[in-house]
Each structure stands twice: as structure tokens, then as C-alpha cells.
Coordinates of C-alpha atoms and ligand atoms in Angstrom, one line a residue:
M980 CA 25.4 -42.0 -16.4
S981 CA 24.7 -40.3 -13.0
D982 CA 21.7 -37.9 -12.9
T983 CA 23.4 -35.8 -10.2
N984 CA 26.2 -33.2 -10.5
Q985 CA 29.1 -32.7 -8.2
M986 CA 28.8 -29.3 -6.4
P987 CA 31.7 -27.0 -6.7
R988 CA 33.9 -28.0 -3.7
E989 CA 36.3 -26.1 -1.6
E990 CA 39.3 -28.4 -1.1
G991 CA 41.0 -28.8 2.3
I992 CA 40.4 -30.4 5.7
D993 CA 38.4 -27.7 7.4
H994 CA 37.4 -24.1 6.7
S995 CA 35.9 -23.0 10.0
L996 CA 38.8 -20.6 10.5
S997 CA 38.3 -19.0 7.1
L998 CA 34.6 -18.6 8.0
I999 CA 35.6 -16.7 11.2
R1000 CA 38.2 -14.7 9.3
E1001 CA 36.1 -13.7 6.4
G1002 CA 32.9 -13.3 8.4
Y1003 CA 30.0 -11.8 6.4
M1004 CA 31.9 -12.3 3.1
Y1005 CA 32.9 -16.0 3.5
I1006 CA 30.0 -17.4 1.5
S1007 CA 29.8 -14.5 -1.0
N1008 CA 33.5 -14.7 -1.8
R1009 CA 33.2 -18.4 -2.7
R1010 CA 29.9 -17.9 -4.6
H1011 CA 31.8 -15.4 -6.6
S1012 CA 34.9 -17.4 -7.2
F1013 CA 33.0 -20.7 -8.0
N1014 CA 30.5 -18.7 -10.1
S1015 CA 27.9 -20.8 -8.3
D1016 CA 25.2 -20.0 -5.7
I1017 CA 26.0 -23.3 -4.0
F1018 CA 29.2 -25.0 -3.0
E1019 CA 30.4 -27.7 -0.7
T1020 CA 33.0 -27.1 2.0
R1021 CA 34.1 -28.6 5.4
L1022 CA 33.1 -26.8 8.6
L1023 CA 33.5 -28.0 12.2
G1024 CA 35.2 -31.1 10.9
K1025 CA 32.3 -32.2 8.7
K1026 CA 31.0 -31.8 5.1
A1027 CA 28.8 -28.7 4.8
I1028 CA 26.9 -27.0 2.1
C1029 CA 26.7 -23.2 1.7
M1030 CA 24.2 -21.4 -0.6
G1031 CA 22.7 -18.0 -1.3
G1032 CA 20.4 -16.2 -3.5
K1033 CA 16.6 -16.2 -4.0
E1034 CA 16.2 -19.8 -5.3
A1035 CA 18.5 -21.1 -2.6
A1036 CA 16.4 -19.3 0.1
E1037 CA 13.3 -20.9 -1.3
V1038 CA 14.7 -24.4 -0.9
F1039 CA 16.3 -23.7 2.5
Y1040 CA 12.9 -22.6 3.9
D1041 CA 11.2 -25.8 2.6
T1042 CA 10.5 -27.6 5.9
E1043 CA 10.1 -30.9 4.1
K1044 CA 13.8 -30.6 3.2
F1045 CA 15.5 -29.0 6.2
K1046 CA 15.2 -29.3 10.0
R1047 CA 16.6 -27.2 12.8
K1048 CA 17.1 -29.7 15.7
D1049 CA 20.9 -30.0 16.4
A1050 CA 21.8 -27.5 13.7
A1051 CA 23.1 -24.7 15.9
P1052 CA 26.6 -25.1 17.3
N1053 CA 26.9 -25.5 21.1
R1054 CA 28.6 -22.1 21.5
A1055 CA 25.6 -20.4 20.0
I1056 CA 23.2 -22.3 22.2
Q1057 CA 25.1 -21.4 25.4
T1058 CA 25.1 -17.7 24.6
L1059 CA 22.6 -16.6 21.8
F1060 CA 19.8 -19.1 21.8
G1061 CA 19.5 -21.0 25.1
K1062 CA 18.4 -24.7 25.3
N1063 CA 15.0 -26.0 24.0
G1064 CA 14.0 -22.7 22.5
V1065 CA 11.8 -22.2 19.4
Q1066 CA 14.9 -22.0 17.2
A1067 CA 15.6 -25.7 17.6
L1068 CA 12.1 -27.1 17.2
D1069 CA 10.6 -28.7 14.0
E1070 CA 7.2 -29.5 12.6
Q1071 CA 4.1 -29.3 14.8
A1072 CA 6.1 -28.6 18.0
H1073 CA 7.7 -25.6 16.3
K1074 CA 4.4 -24.3 14.8
H1075 CA 2.7 -24.5 18.2
R1076 CA 5.5 -22.7 20.0
K1077 CA 5.8 -20.1 17.2
E1078 CA 2.1 -19.3 17.5
M1079 CA 2.9 -18.3 21.1
F1080 CA 5.3 -15.7 19.7
M1081 CA 3.2 -14.6 16.8
S1082 CA 0.1 -14.1 19.1
I1083 CA 1.9 -11.2 20.8
M1084 CA 2.6 -9.4 17.5
S1085 CA -0.9 -7.9 17.3
P1086 CA -1.6 -4.3 16.2
D1087 CA -2.5 -3.4 19.9
Q1088 CA 0.7 -4.9 21.3
L1089 CA 2.7 -3.1 18.6
E1090 CA 1.0 0.2 19.4
K1091 CA 1.8 -0.3 23.0
L1092 CA 5.4 -1.0 22.1
T1093 CA 5.6 2.2 20.0
D1094 CA 4.3 4.3 22.9
I1095 CA 6.8 2.8 25.3
T1096 CA 9.7 3.3 22.9
K1097 CA 8.8 6.9 22.4
K1098 CA 8.7 7.6 26.1
Q1099 CA 12.0 5.9 26.6
W1100 CA 13.6 7.9 23.7
E1101 CA 12.1 11.1 25.2
A1102 CA 13.6 10.4 28.7
A1103 CA 17.0 9.5 27.1
V1104 CA 17.3 12.6 25.0
E1105 CA 16.5 14.7 28.1
K1106 CA 19.3 13.0 30.0
W1107 CA 21.8 13.2 27.0
G1108 CA 21.3 17.0 27.0
Q1109 CA 23.2 17.0 30.4
M1110 CA 26.0 14.7 29.2
D1111 CA 29.4 15.7 27.8
K1112 CA 29.3 12.9 25.3
V1113 CA 26.9 10.1 24.5
I1114 CA 28.0 6.7 23.3
L1115 CA 25.0 5.9 21.2
Y1116 CA 25.5 2.1 21.1
K1117 CA 25.5 1.8 25.0
E1118 CA 22.7 4.3 25.5
A1119 CA 20.5 2.7 22.8
Q1120 CA 20.9 -0.7 24.4
E1121 CA 19.7 0.8 27.7
I1122 CA 16.7 2.4 26.0
M1123 CA 15.9 -0.9 24.4
C1124 CA 16.3 -2.9 27.6
R1125 CA 13.9 -0.6 29.4
T1126 CA 11.5 -0.8 26.5
A1127 CA 11.7 -4.6 26.2
C1128 CA 11.1 -5.2 30.0
Q1129 CA 8.2 -2.8 30.1
W1130 CA 6.6 -4.2 27.0
A1131 CA 7.0 -7.8 28.2
G1132 CA 5.8 -7.1 31.7
V1133 CA 9.1 -8.1 33.3
P1134 CA 9.5 -6.0 36.5
V1135 CA 13.0 -4.6 36.9
Q1136 CA 14.4 -2.3 39.6
E1137 CA 16.1 0.9 38.5
D1138 CA 19.4 -0.3 40.0
E1139 CA 19.2 -3.6 38.0
V1140 CA 18.8 -2.0 34.6
K1141 CA 22.4 -1.4 33.7
K1142 CA 23.5 -5.0 34.6
L1143 CA 20.5 -6.5 32.8
T1144 CA 21.3 -4.5 29.7
K1145 CA 24.9 -5.6 29.8
D1146 CA 24.0 -9.3 30.3
L1147 CA 21.4 -9.3 27.4
A1148 CA 23.9 -7.6 25.1
A1149 CA 26.7 -10.1 26.1
M1150 CA 24.5 -12.9 24.8
F1151 CA 24.4 -11.6 21.2
E1152 CA 27.9 -10.1 21.3
S1153 CA 29.6 -13.3 22.4
A1154 CA 28.4 -16.1 20.1
A1155 CA 31.1 -15.7 17.5
V1156 CA 34.0 -14.7 19.6
V1157 CA 36.6 -16.7 21.6
G1158 CA 38.2 -16.3 25.0
P1159 CA 36.9 -14.2 27.9
A1160 CA 34.3 -12.3 25.9
H1161 CA 32.7 -15.6 25.0
W1162 CA 32.5 -16.7 28.6
L1163 CA 31.0 -13.4 29.6
G1164 CA 28.1 -14.3 27.3
R1165 CA 27.7 -17.8 28.8
N1166 CA 27.7 -16.4 32.4
A1167 CA 25.3 -13.7 31.4
R1168 CA 22.9 -16.3 30.0
N1169 CA 23.1 -18.5 33.1
H1170 CA 22.5 -15.5 35.3
V1171 CA 19.5 -14.0 33.4
E1172 CA 17.9 -17.4 32.9
K1173 CA 18.0 -18.0 36.6
W1174 CA 16.6 -14.6 37.5
I1175 CA 13.8 -14.9 35.0
G1176 CA 13.1 -18.5 36.0
E1177 CA 12.6 -17.4 39.6
L1178 CA 10.3 -14.7 38.4
I1179 CA 8.2 -17.2 36.5
D1180 CA 8.0 -19.5 39.5
R1181 CA 6.7 -16.5 41.5
V1182 CA 4.1 -15.8 38.8
R1183 CA 3.0 -19.4 38.8
D1184 CA 2.8 -19.4 42.6
G1185 CA 0.6 -16.3 42.5
K1186 CA 3.2 -14.2 44.4
V1187 CA 3.5 -11.8 41.4
N1188 CA 0.3 -10.7 39.8
L1189 CA 0.6 -9.6 36.2
P1190 CA -2.1 -8.4 33.8
E1191 CA -3.2 -11.3 31.5
D1192 CA -2.2 -9.5 28.4
T1193 CA 1.5 -9.2 29.4
I1194 CA 4.0 -11.4 27.5
L1195 CA 5.4 -12.8 30.7
H1196 CA 1.9 -13.9 31.8
R1197 CA 1.1 -15.5 28.5
F1198 CA 4.4 -17.4 28.3
A1199 CA 4.3 -18.5 31.9
W1200 CA 0.8 -20.1 31.3
H1201 CA 1.5 -21.4 27.8
R1202 CA 0.7 -25.1 27.3
D1203 CA 2.6 -27.4 24.9
L1204 CA 0.9 -29.8 22.4
E1205 CA 0.3 -32.3 25.1
G1206 CA -1.5 -29.7 27.3
N1207 CA 1.4 -29.3 29.8
F1208 CA 3.0 -26.1 30.9
L1209 CA 6.5 -25.5 29.7
N1210 CA 9.2 -26.1 32.3
T1211 CA 10.5 -23.0 34.0
E1212 CA 13.9 -23.0 32.1
T1213 CA 12.2 -23.2 28.7
V1214 CA 9.9 -20.2 29.6
A1215 CA 12.9 -18.3 30.7
V1216 CA 14.7 -19.0 27.4
E1217 CA 11.6 -17.9 25.4
V1218 CA 11.2 -14.7 27.5
I1219 CA 14.8 -14.0 26.8
N1220 CA 14.0 -14.6 23.1
I1221 CA 12.0 -11.4 23.4
L1222 CA 14.2 -9.3 25.6
R1223 CA 17.6 -10.1 24.0
P1224 CA 16.8 -9.3 20.4
I1225 CA 15.0 -6.1 21.3
V1226 CA 18.3 -5.0 23.0
A1227 CA 20.0 -6.0 19.8
I1228 CA 18.0 -3.5 17.8
A1229 CA 20.6 -1.0 19.3
I1230 CA 22.9 -2.3 16.5
Y1231 CA 20.4 -1.1 13.8
I1232 CA 19.9 2.2 15.7
N1233 CA 23.7 2.7 15.3
F1234 CA 23.5 2.0 11.6
I1235 CA 20.5 4.4 11.3
A1236 CA 22.6 7.1 12.9
L1237 CA 25.4 6.2 10.4
A1238 CA 23.2 6.3 7.4
V1239 CA 21.6 9.7 8.5
H1240 CA 25.1 11.1 8.9
H1241 CA 26.7 9.6 5.7
Y1242 CA 23.8 10.4 3.4
P1243 CA 22.7 14.0 4.1
K1244 CA 20.4 14.1 1.0
E1245 CA 18.5 11.2 2.6
R1246 CA 18.2 13.2 5.8
E1247 CA 16.7 16.1 3.9
K1248 CA 14.1 13.7 2.4
L1249 CA 13.3 12.3 5.8
K1250 CA 12.4 15.8 7.0
S1251 CA 9.2 15.8 5.1
G1252 CA 7.8 13.2 7.5
D1253 CA 6.7 11.0 4.6
E1254 CA 6.1 7.6 6.4
K1255 CA 6.5 5.6 3.2
Y1256 CA 9.9 7.1 2.6
A1257 CA 10.9 6.4 6.2
Q1258 CA 9.8 2.8 5.7
M1259 CA 12.0 2.5 2.6
F1260 CA 14.9 4.1 4.3
L1261 CA 14.7 1.5 7.1
Q1262 CA 14.3 -1.4 4.8
E1263 CA 17.5 -0.2 3.1
V1264 CA 19.3 0.0 6.4
R1265 CA 18.3 -3.6 7.1
R1266 CA 19.5 -4.7 3.6
F1267 CA 22.7 -2.7 3.4
Y1268 CA 24.4 -3.0 6.7
P1269 CA 25.6 -6.4 8.1
F1270 CA 23.8 -8.1 11.0
F1271 CA 23.3 -11.9 10.9
P1272 CA 25.7 -13.4 8.3
F1273 CA 23.8 -16.7 7.7
V1274 CA 21.4 -19.2 9.2
A1275 CA 22.0 -22.9 9.7
A1276 CA 19.9 -26.0 9.2
L1277 CA 20.4 -29.8 8.7
V1278 CA 19.2 -31.7 5.7
K1279 CA 16.1 -33.6 6.9
K1280 CA 16.2 -36.5 4.4
D1281 CA 18.1 -37.1 1.1
F1282 CA 16.9 -35.0 -1.8
T1283 CA 18.2 -33.7 -5.1
W1284 CA 17.9 -30.0 -6.1
N1285 CA 19.1 -28.5 -9.4
G1286 CA 21.0 -31.7 -10.0
Y1287 CA 22.8 -31.5 -6.7
K1288 CA 22.5 -34.2 -4.1
F1289 CA 21.8 -33.2 -0.4
E1290 CA 22.5 -36.0 2.1
E1291 CA 20.6 -36.4 5.3
D1292 CA 22.1 -34.5 8.3
T1293 CA 24.4 -32.3 6.2
L1294 CA 24.9 -28.9 7.8
T1295 CA 23.7 -26.2 5.4
L1296 CA 24.2 -22.5 5.6
L1297 CA 22.0 -19.9 3.9
D1298 CA 23.8 -16.6 3.1
L1299 CA 21.7 -13.8 4.5
Y1300 CA 24.1 -11.0 4.0
G1301 CA 25.1 -12.1 0.5
T1302 CA 21.5 -12.6 -0.6
N1303 CA 20.7 -9.0 0.5
H1304 CA 23.7 -7.9 -1.6
D1305 CA 23.1 -10.3 -4.5
P1306 CA 23.8 -8.5 -7.8
E1307 CA 21.3 -10.8 -9.5
I1308 CA 18.6 -9.4 -7.2
W1309 CA 19.7 -5.9 -6.4
E1310 CA 20.8 -3.3 -8.9
N1311 CA 23.9 -1.4 -7.7
H1312 CA 23.8 -3.7 -4.7
D1313 CA 26.6 -1.9 -2.9
M1314 CA 24.9 1.5 -3.0
F1315 CA 22.7 2.8 -0.2
S1316 CA 19.5 3.6 -2.0
P1317 CA 16.1 3.5 -0.2
D1318 CA 14.3 4.2 -3.5
R1319 CA 15.0 0.7 -4.6
F1320 CA 12.2 -0.4 -2.2
A1321 CA 9.6 1.5 -4.2
K1322 CA 10.0 -1.2 -6.9
W1323 CA 10.5 -4.2 -4.6
E1324 CA 7.9 -6.8 -5.0
G1325 CA 7.9 -8.1 -1.5
S1326 CA 9.2 -11.7 -2.0
P1327 CA 9.9 -13.5 1.2
F1328 CA 13.1 -15.0 -0.3
D1329 CA 15.1 -12.1 -1.7
F1330 CA 15.3 -9.6 1.1
I1331 CA 16.1 -11.7 4.2
P1332 CA 18.0 -9.7 6.9
Q1333 CA 15.8 -11.5 9.5
G1334 CA 15.4 -14.8 7.7
G1335 CA 12.9 -15.7 5.0
G1336 CA 9.9 -17.8 4.2
D1337 CA 6.8 -18.0 6.4
Y1338 CA 6.5 -16.8 10.0
F1339 CA 4.3 -19.7 11.2
M1340 CA 5.5 -22.7 9.2
G1341 CA 9.1 -21.7 9.2
H1342 CA 11.8 -20.0 11.3
R1343 CA 11.5 -16.5 9.9
C1344 CA 12.2 -14.0 12.7
A1345 CA 9.1 -13.5 14.9
G1346 CA 10.2 -10.0 15.7
E1347 CA 10.4 -8.3 12.3
W1348 CA 7.4 -6.0 13.0
V1349 CA 8.8 -5.2 16.4
T1350 CA 12.1 -4.3 14.8
M1351 CA 10.5 -2.1 12.2
E1352 CA 8.3 -0.3 14.8
V1353 CA 11.2 0.4 17.1
M1354 CA 13.5 1.5 14.2
K1355 CA 10.7 3.9 13.0
V1356 CA 10.6 5.7 16.3
S1357 CA 14.4 5.7 16.6
L1358 CA 14.8 7.2 13.0
D1359 CA 12.3 9.9 13.8
Y1360 CA 14.5 11.0 16.8
L1361 CA 17.8 10.7 15.0
A1362 CA 16.6 12.5 11.9
N1363 CA 14.0 15.0 13.1
R1364 CA 13.6 15.4 16.8
M1365 CA 17.0 16.2 18.1
D1366 CA 20.1 18.2 17.2
Y1367 CA 23.5 16.8 17.8
E1368 CA 27.1 16.7 16.5
I1369 CA 29.1 13.7 15.4
P1370 CA 32.7 14.6 16.2
D1371 CA 35.6 13.0 14.4
Q1372 CA 35.7 9.4 15.2
D1373 CA 36.2 5.9 13.6
L1374 CA 32.8 5.2 12.1
S1375 CA 34.0 2.3 10.0
F1376 CA 32.6 -1.2 10.7
S1377 CA 34.1 -4.6 10.2
M1378 CA 32.9 -7.2 7.7
F1379 CA 34.6 -9.9 9.9
S1380 CA 33.5 -9.4 13.5
M1381 CA 30.0 -10.7 14.0
P1382 CA 27.8 -8.9 14.9
S1383 CA 29.4 -5.8 13.2
I1384 CA 29.0 -2.5 15.1
P1385 CA 30.5 0.9 14.1
R1386 CA 34.0 0.9 15.7
S1387 CA 33.5 4.1 17.7
K1388 CA 30.0 2.9 18.8
V1389 CA 28.8 6.3 17.4
V1390 CA 29.7 9.2 19.8
L1391 CA 27.3 12.1 19.8
K1392 CA 28.0 15.6 21.4
N1393 CA 25.9 18.6 22.2
V1394 CA 22.6 16.7 22.1
K1395 CA 19.5 18.9 22.3
R1396 CA 15.9 18.0 22.0
R1397 CA 14.4 20.0 19.1
I1398 CA 11.4 22.0 20.3
Ligands
LIG1758 C1 17.5 -6.8 16.0 C2 17.1 -7.1 14.8 C3 16.9 -8.6 14.5 C4 17.5 -9.4 13.6 C5 18.6 -9.0 12.7 C6 16.9 -10.7 13.7 C7 17.3 -11.8 12.9 C8 16.8 -13.0 13.0 C9 17.2 -14.2 12.3 C10 18.2 -14.1 11.1 C11 16.4 -15.2 12.7 C12 16.6 -16.7 12.2 C13 15.8 -17.0 11.0 C14 15.9 -18.4 10.6 O1 16.4 -19.2 11.4 O2 15.6 -18.8 9.5 C15 15.6 -14.8 13.8 C16 14.8 -15.6 14.5 C17 14.0 -15.2 15.6 N1 13.9 -13.9 16.0 FE1 14.8 -12.3 15.3 N2 15.9 -10.7 14.6 C18 15.9 -9.4 15.2 C19 15.0 -9.0 16.1 C20 14.1 -9.8 16.8 C21 13.1 -9.3 17.8 C22 13.0 -7.8 18.1 C23 12.5 -10.4 18.3 C24 11.4 -10.5 19.3 C25 10.8 -9.4 19.8 C26 13.0 -11.5 17.6 C27 12.6 -12.8 17.8 C28 13.0 -13.9 17.1 C29 12.6 -15.3 17.4 C30 11.7 -15.7 18.5 C31 13.2 -16.1 16.4 C32 13.1 -17.6 16.2 C33 12.0 -17.9 15.2 C34 11.9 -19.4 14.9 O3 12.8 -20.1 15.1 O4 10.8 -19.8 14.4 N3 14.0 -11.1 16.7 N4 15.8 -13.4 13.9

């Protein structure tokens, strides 16, 4: 008798189209219908495993069992990730590169980021007061682009800001789309990598002098495990790994505005200025609204887990959205309820909007604290520091397009800074 079980299997030649069609719900729908946290399917013409839930996240983040090299599809590398970035590294090379990222997440650097973010919000609200209508998604991207460049020490001219903002946004908006919008993302990446690459060359040639504590300076002079500087293209990819996701926080800023608007009782509670409550509100924004649907890895070597056989090199997807909405973990999982975080025990495997596990040993998002700091400032403005109207508009958001963004992009009118 065999000591392994057959995983529930989705029959058919290939289900990549269903994945695109069902988006954030693809894995959850099948976990539900198979009544199993794990199932086998076929994606991109090959056998693949999908799984979700706390136990699945624990095994997925075991670096003895999974690797990242060659796990991401080419379309994501050409737009979202870039080549040879930290996302595709494993073992010691990954740990060493990840330390470069984590070294900039110090309390001092985060305080500096908070100050910059506040100044950028202040300037934006001043400007919005003169505007007939404000499209929050676009404006928040620009706030974030200015913040990111200033924080990272990337000098950018005023007349370059709008184009750079558009290019950085195109990188994360284009990974899961087809046609011209996808090519926009590829061109944007090529353009920005070249621009930052030239800047890095000038830093290394001593033609641009930057303070030593800037991110650009540190990345430009980072040495790999063999003691060599990274090549220019790789440094550019890693600098973009800071700038691009900070611009992507504009998506969370839109969802914050939506939550403040849809849940007036929450807005009342936020007025008290209770920092702990604001923190729980923001955690719930990250749990409740869709952002990254899943993450991908390849099986490192054959192993058996819960009686199921995992074969080397099998593509495996971990359901991020579905784990954040897992009824086994979250009571009333489809309700927006910040209070649930008062009881949350802080497991690195059940609340995983930005990945799970360990920051250094695994691939958990390096920018989680950055994201929370920026969201805190943004929430304070949207809930307490400005008055505005949200006229009739389509505030719904798709569960199929990735990333999901409220359809109207959140239009604000009559914006006034509160005195
Ligand atoms: C906008 C909100 C953000 C979301 C939803 C998000 C989500 C994620 C996810 C899902 C991963 C992959 C985890 C995995 O592979 O297991 C990741 C990785 C990463 N994120 Fe974020 N992120 C965000 C913001 C940021 C920010 C602001 C930064 C930098 C300042 C950042 C830097 C990174 C880096 C460098 C990685 C790769 C880590 C590694 O491979 O070891 N992210 N993020």
C-alpha cells in the first residue's frame, strides 16, 4: 500500500485562463469546492500545486522545501520584478542581499520616511484645495513617488516626476494584463532601469555625491558574497525594488479612503487619535482588501507533507488573499472589523498580505514597516486632517483584475485642509 495520497486534482489540460478570469478567487474557489487546502492543477502547460491557509503557509516558507529561482513567469520579471533581483535568489545569496534591504529599515530611516511623507501630504492637500476634482489614485501615486525618491536619495527634477510616477506605476499595473498595457510596463521598466543605471554609474565615478546614509549610496557600494560590487543593472533593479512598491502603496491609500467612507463608525473611532486603533484599522485594510493574490515558488527537492507528494521543480502557489480570508482563521472573515486585531496573536503565517515567514531567511516583504508607516500618515490625513466630499461614483473594485483598484480611482471634491 502506498504511504502517499493523491491530492484533489482539477481535471483538464490547462487552467491558466481560469486563473486570470477568477483572479483573487481562483485558489479559494477550488479550496472550497474540493474541501481541501491543497489541490493539483495545470498552469502554463505544467502540473502545479495550489495551497492556502496557515499550515500551508508554514510549509511554503520552509526554505529547505521551496526555492525561488525560475519560479516567476517571464512576464512578471519583465515588468514587476526585473532580472537578478532579490526575489529570485535562494539560500546564502538571498540572505546576503536581503540584509542589504533590511539594513535600511532602521527606526531612524523610518522616522525620516514618516517626516518626508507628512511634508508631501501637506503640499498635496494645499494643491488639491485649488483643484476642481482630485483623482486620489493618481495623486497618491505622485505623493508616493516624490516620497520614495527623496527617501532613497534619488535626485529627480520637477519636470521628470510625472513621467517617473507613471513608469513606476506601469510596472505593477501591467504584470497580469495582456496587450498594449502589458508592453507599457515592459517599456517603463527598460526606461527606468536605464535612467537609474546611469545615475549609479555617476555615483560610482564620483560625479554625483550622495550622503553615505542614503539608500542609493548604500546599494551602489554594496558587495556580494564574493566581495564584488553588484553590476549596474542589478543595483538599478534593487533601487526600483524600493521605489516601485512605495508608489504601489497608492493602492492601499485608495482602500483606506474607501474604508473611511464606507464605515463612518470607524471614522468616528479614528477621531480619538488612538494610535493602537489606527494600527488595527490599517491591519484590517491590508487583510480585507485584495492586493497580491498569491506568491509562487518551485519545489526544491522531493518531499511528502500531510501524505501528499511534492515533486522537485513543481510550481507551487500560496494563496495570500484566501489565507487572509480563511474562515478557519478569521471569524466573520468577510466583515471589515479592525477590532479582530486586538485578539490576533501575531503569527507570521495566518495574516500574510505581504507574504509570511521570516524577513531574513525567507522572502517576506522587506517593506512591511515602510508600508505601515506611510499608511499611518495617509490615514491621519484622510480621516482627520482634511475635509472633502466623495461625489457619486463607482467605488466598486474587481476581484479579477490584478492589482484591484476602486473603479473610479476615488474622486474627491472640495478638499480643504482642516485647521
Ligand atoms: C504596497 C504594499 C506592498 C505589498 C502588498 C507588498 C507585497 C509583497 C509580497 C506579497 C512579497 C512577496 C513575498 C514572498 O515572495 O513570499 C513582497 C516582497 C518584497 N517586497 Fe513588498 N509589498 C509592498 C510594499 C513594499 C515596499 C514599500 C517595499 C520597499 C520599500 C517592498 C519591498 C519588497 C521586496 C524587496 C521584496 C522581496 C523580498 C524577498 O524576495 O526576499 N514592498 N512584497
